[in-house]
CSV table of C-alpha atoms in Angstrom, one decimal:
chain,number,residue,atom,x,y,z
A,133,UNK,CA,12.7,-14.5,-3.7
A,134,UNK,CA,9.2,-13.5,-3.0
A,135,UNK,CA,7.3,-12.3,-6.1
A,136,UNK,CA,4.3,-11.0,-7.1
A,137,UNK,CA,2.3,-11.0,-10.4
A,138,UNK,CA,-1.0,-9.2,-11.3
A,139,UNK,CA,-2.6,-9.5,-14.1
A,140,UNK,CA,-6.0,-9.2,-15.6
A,141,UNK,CA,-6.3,-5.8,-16.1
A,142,UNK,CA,-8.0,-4.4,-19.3
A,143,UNK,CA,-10.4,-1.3,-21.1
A,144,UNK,CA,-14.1,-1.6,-19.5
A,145,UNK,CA,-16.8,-0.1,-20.1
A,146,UNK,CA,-19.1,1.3,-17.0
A,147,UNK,CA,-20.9,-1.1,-15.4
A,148,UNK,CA,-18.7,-4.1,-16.7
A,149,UNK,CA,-16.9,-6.5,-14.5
A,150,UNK,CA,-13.3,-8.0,-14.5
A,151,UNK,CA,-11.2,-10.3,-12.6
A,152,UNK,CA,-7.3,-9.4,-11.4
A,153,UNK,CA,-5.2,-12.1,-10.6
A,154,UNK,CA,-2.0,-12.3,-8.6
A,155,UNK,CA,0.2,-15.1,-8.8
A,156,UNK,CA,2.8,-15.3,-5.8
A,157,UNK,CA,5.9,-17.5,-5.7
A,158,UNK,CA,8.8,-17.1,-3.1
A,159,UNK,CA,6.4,-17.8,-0.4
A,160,UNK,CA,4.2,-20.3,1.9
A,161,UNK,CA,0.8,-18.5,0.4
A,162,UNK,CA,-1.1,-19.5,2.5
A,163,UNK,CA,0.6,-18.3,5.8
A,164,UNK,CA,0.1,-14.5,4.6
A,165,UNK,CA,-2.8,-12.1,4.4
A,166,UNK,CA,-2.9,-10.7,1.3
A,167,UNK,CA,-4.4,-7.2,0.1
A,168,UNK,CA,-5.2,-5.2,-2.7
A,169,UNK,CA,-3.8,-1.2,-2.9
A,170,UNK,CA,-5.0,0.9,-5.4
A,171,UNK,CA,-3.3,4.3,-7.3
A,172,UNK,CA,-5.5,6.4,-9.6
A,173,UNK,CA,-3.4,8.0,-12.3
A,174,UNK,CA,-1.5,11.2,-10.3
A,175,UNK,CA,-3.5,10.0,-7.1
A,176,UNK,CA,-2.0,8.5,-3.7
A,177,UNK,CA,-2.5,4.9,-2.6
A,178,UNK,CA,-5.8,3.5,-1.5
A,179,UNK,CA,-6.3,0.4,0.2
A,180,UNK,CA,-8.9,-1.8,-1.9
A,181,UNK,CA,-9.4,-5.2,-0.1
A,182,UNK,CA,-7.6,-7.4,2.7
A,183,UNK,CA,-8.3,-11.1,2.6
A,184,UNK,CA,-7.0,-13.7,5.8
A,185,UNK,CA,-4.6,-16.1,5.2
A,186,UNK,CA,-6.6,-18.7,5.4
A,187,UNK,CA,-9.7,-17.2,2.7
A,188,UNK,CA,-11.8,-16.8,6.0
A,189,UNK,CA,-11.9,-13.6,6.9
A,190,UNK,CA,-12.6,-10.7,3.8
A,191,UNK,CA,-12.2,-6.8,4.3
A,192,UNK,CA,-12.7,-4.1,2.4
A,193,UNK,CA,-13.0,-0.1,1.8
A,194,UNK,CA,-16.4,1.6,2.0
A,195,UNK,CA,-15.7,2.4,-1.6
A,196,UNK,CA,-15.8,-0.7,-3.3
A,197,UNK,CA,-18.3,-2.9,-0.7
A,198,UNK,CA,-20.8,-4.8,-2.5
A,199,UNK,CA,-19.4,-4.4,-6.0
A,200,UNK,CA,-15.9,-6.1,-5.7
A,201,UNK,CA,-14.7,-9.6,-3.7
A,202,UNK,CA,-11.7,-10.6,-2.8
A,203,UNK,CA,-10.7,-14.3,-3.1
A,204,UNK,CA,-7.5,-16.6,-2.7
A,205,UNK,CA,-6.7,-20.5,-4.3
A,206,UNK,CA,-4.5,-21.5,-2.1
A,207,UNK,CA,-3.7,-25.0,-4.0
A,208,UNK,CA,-2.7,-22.3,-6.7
A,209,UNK,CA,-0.9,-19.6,-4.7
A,210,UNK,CA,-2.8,-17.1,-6.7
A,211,UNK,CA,-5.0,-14.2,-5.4
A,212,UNK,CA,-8.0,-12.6,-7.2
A,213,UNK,CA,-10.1,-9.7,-7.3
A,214,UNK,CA,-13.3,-9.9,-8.6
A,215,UNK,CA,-14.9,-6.3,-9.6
A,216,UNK,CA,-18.2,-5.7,-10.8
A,217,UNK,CA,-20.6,-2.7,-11.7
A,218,UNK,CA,-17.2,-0.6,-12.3
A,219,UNK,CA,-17.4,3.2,-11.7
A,220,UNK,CA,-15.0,5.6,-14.0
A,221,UNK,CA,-13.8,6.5,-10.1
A,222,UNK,CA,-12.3,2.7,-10.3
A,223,UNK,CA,-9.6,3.3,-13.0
A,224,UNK,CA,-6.4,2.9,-11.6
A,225,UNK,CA,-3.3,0.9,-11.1
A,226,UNK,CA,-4.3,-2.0,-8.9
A,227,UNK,CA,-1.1,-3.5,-6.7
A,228,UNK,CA,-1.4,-6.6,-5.2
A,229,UNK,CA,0.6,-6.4,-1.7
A,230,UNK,CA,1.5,-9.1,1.2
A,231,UNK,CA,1.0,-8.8,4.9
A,232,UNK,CA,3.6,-9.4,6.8
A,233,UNK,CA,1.2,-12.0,9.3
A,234,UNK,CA,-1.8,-13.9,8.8
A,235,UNK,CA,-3.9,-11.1,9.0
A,236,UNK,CA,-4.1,-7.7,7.8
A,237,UNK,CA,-4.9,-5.9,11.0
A,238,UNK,CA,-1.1,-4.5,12.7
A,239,UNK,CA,1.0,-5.6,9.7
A,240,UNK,CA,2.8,-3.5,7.2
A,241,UNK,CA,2.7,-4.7,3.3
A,242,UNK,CA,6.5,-6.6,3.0
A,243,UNK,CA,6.2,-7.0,-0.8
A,244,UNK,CA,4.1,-5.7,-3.8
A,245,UNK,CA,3.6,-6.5,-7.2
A,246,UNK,CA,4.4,-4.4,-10.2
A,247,UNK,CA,0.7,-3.9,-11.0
A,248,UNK,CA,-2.2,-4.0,-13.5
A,249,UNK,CA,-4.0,-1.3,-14.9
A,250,UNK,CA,-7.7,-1.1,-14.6
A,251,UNK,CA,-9.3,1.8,-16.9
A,252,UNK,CA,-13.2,2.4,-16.6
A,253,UNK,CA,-14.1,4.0,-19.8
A,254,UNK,CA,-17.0,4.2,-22.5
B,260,UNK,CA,-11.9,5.5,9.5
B,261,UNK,CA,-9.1,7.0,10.8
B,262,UNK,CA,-7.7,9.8,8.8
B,263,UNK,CA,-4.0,10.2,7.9
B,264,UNK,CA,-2.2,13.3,7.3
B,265,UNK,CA,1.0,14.1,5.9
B,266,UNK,CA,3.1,17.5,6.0
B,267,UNK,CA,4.8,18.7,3.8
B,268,UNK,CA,2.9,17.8,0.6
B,269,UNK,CA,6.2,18.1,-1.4
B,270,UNK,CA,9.5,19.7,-0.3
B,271,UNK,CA,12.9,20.4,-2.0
B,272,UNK,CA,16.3,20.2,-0.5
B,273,UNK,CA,20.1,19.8,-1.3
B,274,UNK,CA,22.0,16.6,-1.5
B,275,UNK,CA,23.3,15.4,2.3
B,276,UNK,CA,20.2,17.8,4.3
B,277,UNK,CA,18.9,15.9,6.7
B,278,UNK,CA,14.7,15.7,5.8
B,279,UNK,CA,11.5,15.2,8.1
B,280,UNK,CA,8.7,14.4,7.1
B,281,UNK,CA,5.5,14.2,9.4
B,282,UNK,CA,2.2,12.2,9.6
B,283,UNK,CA,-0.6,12.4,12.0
B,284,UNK,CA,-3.6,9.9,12.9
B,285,UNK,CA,-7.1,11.2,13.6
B,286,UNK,CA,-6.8,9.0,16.6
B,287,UNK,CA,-4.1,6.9,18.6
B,288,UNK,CA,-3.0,3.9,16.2
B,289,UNK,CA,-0.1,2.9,19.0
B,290,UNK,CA,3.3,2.3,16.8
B,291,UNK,CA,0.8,0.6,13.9
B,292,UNK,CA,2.8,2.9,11.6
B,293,UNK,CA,4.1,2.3,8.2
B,294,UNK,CA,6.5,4.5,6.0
B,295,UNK,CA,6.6,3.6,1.7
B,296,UNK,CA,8.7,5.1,-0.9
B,297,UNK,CA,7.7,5.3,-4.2
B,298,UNK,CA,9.1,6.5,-7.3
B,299,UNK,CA,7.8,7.3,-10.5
B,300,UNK,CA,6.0,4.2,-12.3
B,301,UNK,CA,7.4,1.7,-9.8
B,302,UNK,CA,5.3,-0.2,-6.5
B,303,UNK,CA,5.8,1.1,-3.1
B,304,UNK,CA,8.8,-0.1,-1.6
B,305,UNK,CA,8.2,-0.4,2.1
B,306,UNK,CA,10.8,1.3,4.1
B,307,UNK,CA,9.8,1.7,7.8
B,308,UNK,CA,7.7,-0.5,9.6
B,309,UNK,CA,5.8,-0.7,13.5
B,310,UNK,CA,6.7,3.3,13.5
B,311,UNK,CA,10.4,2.7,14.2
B,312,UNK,CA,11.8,-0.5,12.5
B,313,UNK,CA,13.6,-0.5,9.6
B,314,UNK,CA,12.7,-2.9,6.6
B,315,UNK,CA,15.6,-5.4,5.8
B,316,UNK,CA,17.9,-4.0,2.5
B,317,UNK,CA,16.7,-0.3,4.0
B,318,UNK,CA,19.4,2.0,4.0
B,319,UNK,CA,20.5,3.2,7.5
B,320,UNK,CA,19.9,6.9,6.9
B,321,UNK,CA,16.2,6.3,7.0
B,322,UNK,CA,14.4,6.4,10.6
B,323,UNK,CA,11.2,6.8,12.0
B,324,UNK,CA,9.8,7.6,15.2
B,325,UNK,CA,6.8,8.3,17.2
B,326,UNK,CA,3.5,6.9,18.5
B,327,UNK,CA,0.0,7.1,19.5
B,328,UNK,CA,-1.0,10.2,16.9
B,329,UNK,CA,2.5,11.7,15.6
B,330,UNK,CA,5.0,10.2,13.8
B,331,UNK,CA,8.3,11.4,11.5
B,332,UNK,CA,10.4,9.9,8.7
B,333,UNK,CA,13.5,11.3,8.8
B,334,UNK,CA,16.5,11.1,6.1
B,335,UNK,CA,19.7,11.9,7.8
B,336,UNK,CA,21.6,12.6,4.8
B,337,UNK,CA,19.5,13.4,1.5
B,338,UNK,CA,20.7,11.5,-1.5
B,339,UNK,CA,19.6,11.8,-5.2
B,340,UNK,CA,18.6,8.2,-5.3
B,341,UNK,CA,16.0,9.6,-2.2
B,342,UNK,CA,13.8,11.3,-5.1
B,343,UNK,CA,10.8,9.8,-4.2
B,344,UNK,CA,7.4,10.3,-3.2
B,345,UNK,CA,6.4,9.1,0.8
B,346,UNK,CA,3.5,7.5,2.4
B,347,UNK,CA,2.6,6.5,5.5
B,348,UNK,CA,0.0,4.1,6.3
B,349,UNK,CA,-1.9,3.0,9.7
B,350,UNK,CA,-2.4,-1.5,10.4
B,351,UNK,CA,-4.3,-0.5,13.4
B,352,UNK,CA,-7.9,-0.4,12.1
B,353,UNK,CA,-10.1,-1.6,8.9
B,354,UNK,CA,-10.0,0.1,6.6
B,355,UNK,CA,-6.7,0.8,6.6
B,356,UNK,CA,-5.4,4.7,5.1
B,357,UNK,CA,-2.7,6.1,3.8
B,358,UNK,CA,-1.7,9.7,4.2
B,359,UNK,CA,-1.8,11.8,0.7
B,360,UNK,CA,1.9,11.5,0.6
B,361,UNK,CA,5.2,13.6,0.2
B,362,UNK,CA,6.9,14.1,-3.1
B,363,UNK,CA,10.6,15.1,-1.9
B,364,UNK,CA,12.6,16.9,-5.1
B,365,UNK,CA,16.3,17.0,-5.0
B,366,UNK,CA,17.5,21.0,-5.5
């Protein structure tokens, strides 16, 4: 059974950093792209960050270039998200979510976590 | 970026109506067309993928269609379980959008 786990999330204050994980089991990791979706609370879905199966090729949404990165262990079949210089605009629920192919580009997201919640306050 | 847009923003109707729901690219995204259900406090389930095929475990009563800049969701037979709220999404460009979604309410 393919599963997802996030974790990481936390209480930060603006301008702090954190690091989501995603542990995935089920799977061969490393044959997937994997992304990161975002919900603000009573908000719609936003795509966050795409990475390449492989860790080669990184993606990600106007909104968050330059303060977050996307990386993958794939010895560890984990995924992370690296965020720094967090807005109040970042709280949210952050989903981790797999491609159905090795990239991110034409594929639908086959499988999501259950989510972490990332709150941006002082 | 190409924009998504969904209509209706919510709708209600009775158990066994059949229920359409619409999404529109800014520009031609082929059939890279996604459809999610969500429901309250729970990840996107994905039901509909490449505009027209339908996820394995998906019941039959959901479809989609369409191509290029229109597609539709439809739900031949509304059931309670259907409560939900709907997205669609486009794989056919970086960065990739979702529309604002449809919250569909049982009557």
């Amino acid at each position: 059974e393919v599963q997802l786990l996030e974790s990481g999330g936390d209480l930060v204050q603006p301008g702090g950093s954190l690091r989501l994980s995603c542990a995935a089991s089920g799977f061969t990791f490393s044959s997937y792209a994997m992304n990161w979706v975002r919900q603000a609370p009573g908000k719609g879905l936003e795509w966050v960050s795409a990475i390449s199966g492989s860790g080669g090729g990184t993606y990600y949404a106007d909104s968050v270039k330059g303060r977050f990165t996307i990386s993958r262990d794939n010895s560890k079949n984990t995924l992370y998200l690296q965020m720094n210089s967090l807005r109040a605009e970042d709280t949210a629920v952050y989903y981790c979510a797999k491609s159905r192919g090795k990239v991110h580009l034409r594929a639908d997201f086959d499988c999501w976590g259950q989510g972490t919640l990332v709150t941006v306050s002082s | 970026d190409i924009q998504m847009t969904q209509s209706p923003s919510s709708l209600s109707a009775s158990v066994g109506d059949r229920v359409t729901i619409t999404c529109r690219a800014s520009q031609s995204i082929s059939s890279y067309l996604n459809w999610y259900q969500q429901k309250p406090g729970k990840p996107p389930k994905l039901l509909i993928y490449g505009a027209s095929s339908l996820q394995s475990g998906v019941p039959s009563g959901f479809s989609g269609s369409g191509s290029g800049t229109d597609f539709i969701l439809t739900i031949s037979s509304l059931q309670p379980e259907d409560s939900a709220t709907y997205y669609c999404q486009q794989s056919y460009s970086t960065p990739l959008t979702f529309g604002g979604g449809t919250k569909v309410e049982i009557k």
